[in-house]
PDB file of C-alpha atoms in Angstrom:
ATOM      1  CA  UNK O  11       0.000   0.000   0.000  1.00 67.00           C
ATOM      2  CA  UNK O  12       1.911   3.153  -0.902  1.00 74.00           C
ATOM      3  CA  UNK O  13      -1.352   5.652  -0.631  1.00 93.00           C
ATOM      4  CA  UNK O  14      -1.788   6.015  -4.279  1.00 96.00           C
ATOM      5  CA  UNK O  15      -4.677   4.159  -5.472  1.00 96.00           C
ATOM      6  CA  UNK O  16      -5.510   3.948  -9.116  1.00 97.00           C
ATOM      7  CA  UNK O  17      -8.502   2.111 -10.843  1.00 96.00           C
ATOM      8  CA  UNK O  18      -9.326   0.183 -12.920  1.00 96.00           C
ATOM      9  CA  UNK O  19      -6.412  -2.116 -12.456  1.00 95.00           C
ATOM     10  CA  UNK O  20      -6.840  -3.571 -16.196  1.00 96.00           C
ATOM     11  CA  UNK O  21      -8.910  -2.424 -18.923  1.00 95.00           C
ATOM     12  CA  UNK O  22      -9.743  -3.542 -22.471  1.00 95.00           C
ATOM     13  CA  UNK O  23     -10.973  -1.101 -24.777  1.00 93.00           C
ATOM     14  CA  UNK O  24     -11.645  -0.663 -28.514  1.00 90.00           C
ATOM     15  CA  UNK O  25     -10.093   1.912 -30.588  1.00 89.00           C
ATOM     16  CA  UNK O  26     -13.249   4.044 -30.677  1.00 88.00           C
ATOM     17  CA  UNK O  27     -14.205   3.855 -27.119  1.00 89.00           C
ATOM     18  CA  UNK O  28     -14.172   6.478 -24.589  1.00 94.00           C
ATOM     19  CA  UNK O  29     -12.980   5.140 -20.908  1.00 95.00           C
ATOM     20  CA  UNK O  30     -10.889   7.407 -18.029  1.00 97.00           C
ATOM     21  CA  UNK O  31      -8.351   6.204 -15.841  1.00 98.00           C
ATOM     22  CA  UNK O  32      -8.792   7.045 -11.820  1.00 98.00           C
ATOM     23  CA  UNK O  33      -6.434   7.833  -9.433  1.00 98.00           C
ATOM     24  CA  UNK O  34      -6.346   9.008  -5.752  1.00 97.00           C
ATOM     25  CA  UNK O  35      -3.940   9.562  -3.367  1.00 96.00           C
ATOM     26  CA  UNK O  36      -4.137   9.730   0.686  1.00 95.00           C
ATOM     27  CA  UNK O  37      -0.688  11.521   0.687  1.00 94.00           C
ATOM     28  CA  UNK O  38      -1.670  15.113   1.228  1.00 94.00           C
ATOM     29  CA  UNK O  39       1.243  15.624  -1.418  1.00 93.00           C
ATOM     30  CA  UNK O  40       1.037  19.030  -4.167  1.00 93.00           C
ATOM     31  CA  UNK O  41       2.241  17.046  -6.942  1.00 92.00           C
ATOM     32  CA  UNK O  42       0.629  14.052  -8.655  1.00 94.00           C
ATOM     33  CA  UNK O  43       1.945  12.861 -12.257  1.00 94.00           C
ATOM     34  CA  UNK O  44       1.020  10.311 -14.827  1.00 96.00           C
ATOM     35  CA  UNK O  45       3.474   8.206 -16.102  1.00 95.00           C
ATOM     36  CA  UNK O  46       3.499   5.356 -18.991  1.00 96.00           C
ATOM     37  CA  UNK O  47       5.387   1.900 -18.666  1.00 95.00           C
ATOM     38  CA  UNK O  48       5.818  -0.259 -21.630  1.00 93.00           C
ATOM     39  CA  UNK O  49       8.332  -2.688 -22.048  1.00 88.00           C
ATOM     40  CA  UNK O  50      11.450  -2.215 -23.522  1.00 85.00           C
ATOM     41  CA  UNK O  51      11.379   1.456 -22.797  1.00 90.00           C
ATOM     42  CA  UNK O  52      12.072   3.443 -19.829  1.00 91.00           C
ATOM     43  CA  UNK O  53       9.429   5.274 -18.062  1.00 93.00           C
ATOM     44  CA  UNK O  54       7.530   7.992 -19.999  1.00 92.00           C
ATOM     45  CA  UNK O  55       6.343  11.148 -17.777  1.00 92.00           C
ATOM     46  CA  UNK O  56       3.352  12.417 -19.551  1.00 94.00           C
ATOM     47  CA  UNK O  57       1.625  14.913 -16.807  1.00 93.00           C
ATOM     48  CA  UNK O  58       2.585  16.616 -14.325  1.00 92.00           C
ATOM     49  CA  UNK O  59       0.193  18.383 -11.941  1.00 93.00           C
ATOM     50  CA  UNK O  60       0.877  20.866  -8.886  1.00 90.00           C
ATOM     51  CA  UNK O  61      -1.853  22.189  -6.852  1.00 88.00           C
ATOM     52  CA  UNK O  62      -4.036  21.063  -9.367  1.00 88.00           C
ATOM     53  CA  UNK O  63      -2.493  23.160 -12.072  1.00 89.00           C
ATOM     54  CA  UNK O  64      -0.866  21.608 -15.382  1.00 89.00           C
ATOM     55  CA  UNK O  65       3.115  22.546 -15.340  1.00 86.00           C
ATOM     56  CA  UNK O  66       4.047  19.933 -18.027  1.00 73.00           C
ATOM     57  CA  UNK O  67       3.218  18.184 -21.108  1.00 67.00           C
ATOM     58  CA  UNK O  68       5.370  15.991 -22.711  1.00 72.00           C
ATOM     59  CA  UNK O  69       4.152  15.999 -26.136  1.00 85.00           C
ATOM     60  CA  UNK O  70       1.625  13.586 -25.486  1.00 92.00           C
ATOM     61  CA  UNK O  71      -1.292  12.799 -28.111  1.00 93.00           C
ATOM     62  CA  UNK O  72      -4.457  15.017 -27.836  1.00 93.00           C
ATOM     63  CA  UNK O  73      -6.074  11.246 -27.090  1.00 95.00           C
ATOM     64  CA  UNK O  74      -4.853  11.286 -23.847  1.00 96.00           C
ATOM     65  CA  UNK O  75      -6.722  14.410 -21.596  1.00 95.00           C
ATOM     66  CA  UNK O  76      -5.843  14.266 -18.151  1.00 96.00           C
ATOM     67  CA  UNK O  77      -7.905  16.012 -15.609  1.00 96.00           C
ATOM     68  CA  UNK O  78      -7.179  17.115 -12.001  1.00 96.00           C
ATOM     69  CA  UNK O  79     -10.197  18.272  -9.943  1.00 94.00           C
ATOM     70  CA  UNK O  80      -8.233  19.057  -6.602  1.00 93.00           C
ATOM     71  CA  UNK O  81      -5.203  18.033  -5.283  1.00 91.00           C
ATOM     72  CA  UNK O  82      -5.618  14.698  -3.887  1.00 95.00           C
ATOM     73  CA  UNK O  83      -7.535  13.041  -7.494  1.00 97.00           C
ATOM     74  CA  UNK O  84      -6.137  12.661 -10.705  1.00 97.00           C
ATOM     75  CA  UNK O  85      -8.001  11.381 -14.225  1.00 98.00           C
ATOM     76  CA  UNK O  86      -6.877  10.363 -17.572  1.00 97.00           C
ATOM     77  CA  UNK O  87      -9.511  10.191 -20.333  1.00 97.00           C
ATOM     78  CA  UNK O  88      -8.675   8.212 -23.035  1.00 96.00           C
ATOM     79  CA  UNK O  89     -10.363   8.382 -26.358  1.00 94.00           C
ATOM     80  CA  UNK O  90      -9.714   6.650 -30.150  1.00 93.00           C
ATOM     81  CA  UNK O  91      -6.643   5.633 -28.704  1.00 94.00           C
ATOM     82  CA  UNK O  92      -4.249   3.206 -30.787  1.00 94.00           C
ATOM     83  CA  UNK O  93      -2.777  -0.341 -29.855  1.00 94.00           C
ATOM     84  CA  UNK O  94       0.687   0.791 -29.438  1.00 94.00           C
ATOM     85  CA  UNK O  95      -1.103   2.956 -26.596  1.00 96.00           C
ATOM     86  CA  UNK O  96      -1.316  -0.848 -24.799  1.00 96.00           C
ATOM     87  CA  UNK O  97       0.742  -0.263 -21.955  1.00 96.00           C
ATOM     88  CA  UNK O  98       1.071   0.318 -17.674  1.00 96.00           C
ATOM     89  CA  UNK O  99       0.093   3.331 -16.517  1.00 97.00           C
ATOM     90  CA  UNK O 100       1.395   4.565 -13.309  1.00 97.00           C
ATOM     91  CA  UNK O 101      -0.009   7.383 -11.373  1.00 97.00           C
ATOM     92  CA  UNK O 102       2.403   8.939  -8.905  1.00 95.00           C
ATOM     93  CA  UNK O 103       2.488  11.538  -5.966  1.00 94.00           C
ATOM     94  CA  UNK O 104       5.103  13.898  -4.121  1.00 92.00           C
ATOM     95  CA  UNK O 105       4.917  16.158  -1.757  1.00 90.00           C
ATOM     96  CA  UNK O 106       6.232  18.836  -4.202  1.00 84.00           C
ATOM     97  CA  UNK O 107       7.364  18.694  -7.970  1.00 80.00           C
ATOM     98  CA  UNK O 108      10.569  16.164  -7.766  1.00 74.00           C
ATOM     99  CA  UNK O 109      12.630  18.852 -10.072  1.00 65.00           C
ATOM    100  CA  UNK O 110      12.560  21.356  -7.628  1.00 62.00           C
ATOM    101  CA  UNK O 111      13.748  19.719  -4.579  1.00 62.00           C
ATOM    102  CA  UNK O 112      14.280  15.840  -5.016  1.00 66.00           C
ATOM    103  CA  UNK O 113      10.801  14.655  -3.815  1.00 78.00           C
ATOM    104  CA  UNK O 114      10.174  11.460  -3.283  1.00 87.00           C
ATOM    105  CA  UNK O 115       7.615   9.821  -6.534  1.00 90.00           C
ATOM    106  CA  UNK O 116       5.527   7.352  -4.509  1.00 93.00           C
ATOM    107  CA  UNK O 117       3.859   5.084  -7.612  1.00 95.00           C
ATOM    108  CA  UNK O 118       0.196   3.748  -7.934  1.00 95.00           C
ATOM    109  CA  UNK O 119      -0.237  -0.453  -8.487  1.00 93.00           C
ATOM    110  CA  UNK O 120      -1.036   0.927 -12.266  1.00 94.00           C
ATOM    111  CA  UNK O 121      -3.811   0.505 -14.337  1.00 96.00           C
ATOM    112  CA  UNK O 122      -2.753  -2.142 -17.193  1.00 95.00           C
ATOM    113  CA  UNK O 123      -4.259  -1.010 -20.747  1.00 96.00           C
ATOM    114  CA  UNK O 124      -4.663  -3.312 -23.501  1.00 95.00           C
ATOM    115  CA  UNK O 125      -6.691  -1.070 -26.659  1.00 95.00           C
ATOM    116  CA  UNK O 126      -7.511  -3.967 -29.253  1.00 93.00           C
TER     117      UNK O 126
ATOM    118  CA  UNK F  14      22.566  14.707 -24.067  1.00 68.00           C
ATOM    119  CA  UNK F  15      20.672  13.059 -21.386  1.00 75.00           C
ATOM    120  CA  UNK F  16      21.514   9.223 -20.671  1.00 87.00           C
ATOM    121  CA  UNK F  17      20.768   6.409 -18.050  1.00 94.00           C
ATOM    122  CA  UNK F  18      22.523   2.897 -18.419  1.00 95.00           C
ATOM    123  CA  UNK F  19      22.059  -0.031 -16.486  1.00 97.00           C
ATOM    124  CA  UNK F  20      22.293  -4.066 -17.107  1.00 97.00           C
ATOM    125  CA  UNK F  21      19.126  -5.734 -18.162  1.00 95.00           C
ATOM    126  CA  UNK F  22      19.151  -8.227 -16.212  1.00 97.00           C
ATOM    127  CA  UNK F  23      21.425 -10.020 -13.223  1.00 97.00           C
ATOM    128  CA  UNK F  24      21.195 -13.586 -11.771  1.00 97.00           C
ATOM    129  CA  UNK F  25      22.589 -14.202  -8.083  1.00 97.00           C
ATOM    130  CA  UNK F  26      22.098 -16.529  -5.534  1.00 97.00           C
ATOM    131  CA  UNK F  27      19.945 -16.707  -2.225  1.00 97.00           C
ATOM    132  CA  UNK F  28      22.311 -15.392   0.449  1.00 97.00           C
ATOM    133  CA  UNK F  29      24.885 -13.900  -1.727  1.00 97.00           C
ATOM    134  CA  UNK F  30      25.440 -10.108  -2.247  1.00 97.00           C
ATOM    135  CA  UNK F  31      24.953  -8.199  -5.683  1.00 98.00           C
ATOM    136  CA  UNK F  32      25.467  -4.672  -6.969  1.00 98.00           C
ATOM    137  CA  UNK F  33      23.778  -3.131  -9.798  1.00 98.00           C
ATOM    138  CA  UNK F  34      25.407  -0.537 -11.728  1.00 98.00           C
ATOM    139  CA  UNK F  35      23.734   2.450 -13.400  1.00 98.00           C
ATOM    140  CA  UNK F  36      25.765   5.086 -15.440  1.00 97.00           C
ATOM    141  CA  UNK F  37      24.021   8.286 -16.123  1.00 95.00           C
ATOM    142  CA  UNK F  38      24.934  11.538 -18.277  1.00 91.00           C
ATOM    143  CA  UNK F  39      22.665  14.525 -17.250  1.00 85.00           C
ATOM    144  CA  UNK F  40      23.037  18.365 -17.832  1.00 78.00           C
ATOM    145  CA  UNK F  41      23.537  19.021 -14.435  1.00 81.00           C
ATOM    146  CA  UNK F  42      22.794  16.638 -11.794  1.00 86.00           C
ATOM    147  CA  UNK F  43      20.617  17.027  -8.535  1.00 85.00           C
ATOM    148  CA  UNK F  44      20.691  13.536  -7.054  1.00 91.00           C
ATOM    149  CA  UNK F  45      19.657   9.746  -8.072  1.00 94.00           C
ATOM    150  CA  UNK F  46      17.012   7.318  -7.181  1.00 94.00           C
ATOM    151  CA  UNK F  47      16.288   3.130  -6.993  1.00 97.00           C
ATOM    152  CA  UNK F  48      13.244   2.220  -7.190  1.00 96.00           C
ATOM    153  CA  UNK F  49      12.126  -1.879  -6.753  1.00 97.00           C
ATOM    154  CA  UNK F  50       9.492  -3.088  -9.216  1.00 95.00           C
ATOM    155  CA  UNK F  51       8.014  -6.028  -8.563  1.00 94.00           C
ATOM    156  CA  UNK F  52       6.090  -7.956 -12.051  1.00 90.00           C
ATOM    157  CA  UNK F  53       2.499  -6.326 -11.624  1.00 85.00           C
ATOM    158  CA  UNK F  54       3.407  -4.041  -9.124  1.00 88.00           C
ATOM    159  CA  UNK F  55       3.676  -0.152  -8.543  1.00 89.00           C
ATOM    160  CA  UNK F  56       7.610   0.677  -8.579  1.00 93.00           C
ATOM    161  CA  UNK F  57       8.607   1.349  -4.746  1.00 94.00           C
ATOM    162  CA  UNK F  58      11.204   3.997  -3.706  1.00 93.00           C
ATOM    163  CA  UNK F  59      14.438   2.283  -2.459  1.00 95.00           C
ATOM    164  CA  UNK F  60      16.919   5.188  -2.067  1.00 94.00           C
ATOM    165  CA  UNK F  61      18.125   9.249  -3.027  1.00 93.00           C
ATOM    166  CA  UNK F  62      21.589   9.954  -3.131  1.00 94.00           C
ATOM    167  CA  UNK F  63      22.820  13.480  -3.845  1.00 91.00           C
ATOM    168  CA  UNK F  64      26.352  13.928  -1.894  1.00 93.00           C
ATOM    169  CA  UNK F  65      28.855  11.428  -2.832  1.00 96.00           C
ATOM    170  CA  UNK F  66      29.109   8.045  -0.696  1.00 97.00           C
ATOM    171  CA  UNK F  67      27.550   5.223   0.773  1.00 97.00           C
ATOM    172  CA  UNK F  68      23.825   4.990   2.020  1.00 94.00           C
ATOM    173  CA  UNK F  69      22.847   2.173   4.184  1.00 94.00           C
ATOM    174  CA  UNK F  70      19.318   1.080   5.156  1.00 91.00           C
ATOM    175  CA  UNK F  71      19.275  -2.649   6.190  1.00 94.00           C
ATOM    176  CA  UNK F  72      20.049  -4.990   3.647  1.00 96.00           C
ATOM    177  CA  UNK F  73      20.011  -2.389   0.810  1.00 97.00           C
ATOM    178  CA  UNK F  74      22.714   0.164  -0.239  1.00 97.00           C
ATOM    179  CA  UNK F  75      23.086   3.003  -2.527  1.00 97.00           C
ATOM    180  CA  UNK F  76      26.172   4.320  -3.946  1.00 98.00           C
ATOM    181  CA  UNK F  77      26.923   8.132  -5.781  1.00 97.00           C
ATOM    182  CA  UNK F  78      30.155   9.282  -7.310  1.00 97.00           C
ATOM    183  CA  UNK F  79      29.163  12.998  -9.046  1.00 95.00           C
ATOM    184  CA  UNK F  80      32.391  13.068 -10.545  1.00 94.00           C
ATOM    185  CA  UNK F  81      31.866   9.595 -12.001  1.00 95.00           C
ATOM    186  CA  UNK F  82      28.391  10.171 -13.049  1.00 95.00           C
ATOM    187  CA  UNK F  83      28.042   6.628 -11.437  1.00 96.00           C
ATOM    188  CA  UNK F  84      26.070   4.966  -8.837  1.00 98.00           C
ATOM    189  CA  UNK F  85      25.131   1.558  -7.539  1.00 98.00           C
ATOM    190  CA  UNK F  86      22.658  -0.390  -5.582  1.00 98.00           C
ATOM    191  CA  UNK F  87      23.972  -3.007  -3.468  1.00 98.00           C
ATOM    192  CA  UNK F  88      21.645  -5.975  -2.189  1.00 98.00           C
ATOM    193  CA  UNK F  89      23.155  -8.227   0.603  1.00 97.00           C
ATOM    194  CA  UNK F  90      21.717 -11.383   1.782  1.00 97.00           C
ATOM    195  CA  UNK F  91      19.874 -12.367  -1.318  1.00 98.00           C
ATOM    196  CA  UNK F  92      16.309 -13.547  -0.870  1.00 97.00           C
ATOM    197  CA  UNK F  93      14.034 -14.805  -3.239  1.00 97.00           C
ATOM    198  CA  UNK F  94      11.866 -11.939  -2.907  1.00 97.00           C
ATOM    199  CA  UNK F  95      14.096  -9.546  -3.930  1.00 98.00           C
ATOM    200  CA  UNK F  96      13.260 -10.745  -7.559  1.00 98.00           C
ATOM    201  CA  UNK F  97      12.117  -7.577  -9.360  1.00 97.00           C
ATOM    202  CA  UNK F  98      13.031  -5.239 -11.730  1.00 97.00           C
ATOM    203  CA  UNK F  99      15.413  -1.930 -10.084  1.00 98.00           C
ATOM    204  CA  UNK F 100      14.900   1.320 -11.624  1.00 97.00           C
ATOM    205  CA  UNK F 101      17.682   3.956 -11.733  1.00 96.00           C
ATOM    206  CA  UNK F 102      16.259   7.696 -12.202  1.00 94.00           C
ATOM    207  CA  UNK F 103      18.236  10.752 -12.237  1.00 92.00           C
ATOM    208  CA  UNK F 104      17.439  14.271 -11.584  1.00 88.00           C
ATOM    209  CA  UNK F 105      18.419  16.397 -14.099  1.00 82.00           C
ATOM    210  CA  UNK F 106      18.998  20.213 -12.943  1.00 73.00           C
ATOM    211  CA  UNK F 107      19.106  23.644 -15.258  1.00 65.00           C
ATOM    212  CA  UNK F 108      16.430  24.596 -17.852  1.00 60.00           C
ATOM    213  CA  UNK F 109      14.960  20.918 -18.359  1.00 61.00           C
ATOM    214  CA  UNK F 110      14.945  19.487 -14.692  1.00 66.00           C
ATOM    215  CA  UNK F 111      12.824  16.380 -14.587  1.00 80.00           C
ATOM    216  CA  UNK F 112      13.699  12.774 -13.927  1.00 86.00           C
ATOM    217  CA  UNK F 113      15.637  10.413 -16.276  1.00 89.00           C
ATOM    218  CA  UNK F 114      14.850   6.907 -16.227  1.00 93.00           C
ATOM    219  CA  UNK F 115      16.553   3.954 -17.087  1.00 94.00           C
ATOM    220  CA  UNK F 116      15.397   0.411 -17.833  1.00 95.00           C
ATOM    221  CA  UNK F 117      15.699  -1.194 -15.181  1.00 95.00           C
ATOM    222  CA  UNK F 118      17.645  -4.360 -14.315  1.00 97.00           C
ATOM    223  CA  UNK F 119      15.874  -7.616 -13.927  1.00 97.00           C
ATOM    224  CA  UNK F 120      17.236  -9.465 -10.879  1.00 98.00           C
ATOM    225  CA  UNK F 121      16.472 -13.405 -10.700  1.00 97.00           C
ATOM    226  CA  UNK F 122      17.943 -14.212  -7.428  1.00 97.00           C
ATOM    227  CA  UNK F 123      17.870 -18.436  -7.790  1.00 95.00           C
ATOM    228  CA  UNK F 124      18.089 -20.817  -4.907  1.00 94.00           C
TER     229      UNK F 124
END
C-alpha cells in the first residue's frame, strides 16, 4: 500500500471507445503525475500536476486528456486511442514537484491497458 | 545529451550479495534514485543519493560518485523476494529538470 490508489487495475478497450483512468492519493502531497510503462522502454512522464495546475506536457497525443479536480484526485480520459497505446500506466504523488527539490515519486499499483 | 545505463538483467544466488550498476549523463545533476518493481506491481522507492558516498538502510545500499556520473545499488543477503526489476532515475537540474529513467535491471535471485 503506498497511498496512491488507481482504478481500474486492467482495462480492455476498442479503438473508438471512450474510458478514463482514476487515481487518488491519501498523501496530502502538491504534486501528482502520470506516467506510462511499456516494455522495452524506460518510463515515460506524460503529466505533471501541482496544486491542481498543469506545469508539463510531454508531447503527449491530444487522445490522452488528463484532468485534475483538486489536489488529492487525478483522471486520464482516453479516447480513439491506438494499440501501441497498450501499456502500464502509473499514477504517482510527491509532496512537491521532484525537479525542484528531489521529492520522493511514490507510484500507484497501475492501471494495465490493452486497446484492441 | 541526457543518458541512463544499467544491465538488463542479473542472476545471483539466495544469500549472496549483488550490486547493480547504473551510469548516467545529465546536464547538471541534482541527485539519483532506486526504485524496486516487482512484475504487476507499482515501482517502490528504495533510495536518493545526492552527496557522494555510501547509504545504508538494512540490507540495501546506494552508492553516488558525481564526478563519475556513477552509482550503484547493493543488495546483501539475497532472498528470493528480492526478484524484481530496479529502476535507476536521475534528476536532471538547469532549464529541463525532470527525472531520467533507465530500464531497469531484472534481478532473478535463484536458490
Amino acid at each position: 500500500e503506498t497511498g496512491v490508489t488507481q482504478t481500474p487495475r486492467h482495462l480492455v478497450m476498442g479503438m473508438t471507445n471512450k474510458k478514463s483512468l482514476k487515481c487518488e492519493q491519501h498523501l496530502g502531497h502538491n504534486a501528482m503525475y502520470w506516467y506510462k510503462q511499456s516494455a522495452k522502454k524506460p518510463l515515460e512522464l506524460m503529466f505533471v500536476y501541482s496544486l491542481e495546475e498543469r506545469v508539463e506536457n510531454n508531447s503527449v497525443p491530444s487522445r490522452f486528456s488528463p484532468e485534475c479536480p483538486n489536489s488529492s484526485h487525478l483522471f486520464l480520459h482516453l479516447h480513439t486511442l491506438q494499440p501501441e497505446d497498450s501499456a502500464l500506466y502509473l499514477c504517482a504523488s510527491s509532496q512537491d514537484l521532484v525537479d525542484l527539490s528531489g521529492n520522493t515519486i511514490y507510484f500507484g499499483e497501475g492501471s494495465w491497458l490493452t486497446v484492441v | 545529451g541526457q543518458n541512463i545505463d544499467q544491465p538488463t538483467e542479473m542472476t545471483a544466488t539466495e544469500g549472496a550479495i549483488v550490486q547493480i550498476n547504473c551510469t548516467y549523463q545529465t546536464s547538471g545533476f541534482n541527485g539519483l534514485f532506486w526504485y524496486q518493481q516487482h512484475a504487476g506491481e507499482a515501482p517502490t522507492f528504495l533510495s536518493y543519493n545526492v552527496l557522494d558516498g555510501l547509504e545504508e538502510k538494512g540490507r540495501f545500499s546506494s552508492f553516488l560518485s558525481r564526478s563519475k556520473g556513477y552509482s550503484y545499488l547493493l543488495l546483501k543477503e539475497l532472498q528470493m523476494k528480492d526478484s524484481a526489476s530496479y529502476l535507476c532515475a536521475a534528476l536532471n537540474a538547469g532549464n529541463n529538470r525532470k527525472l531520467i529513467w533507465g530500464l531497469g535491471t531484472s534481478l532473478a535471485v535463484n536458490p
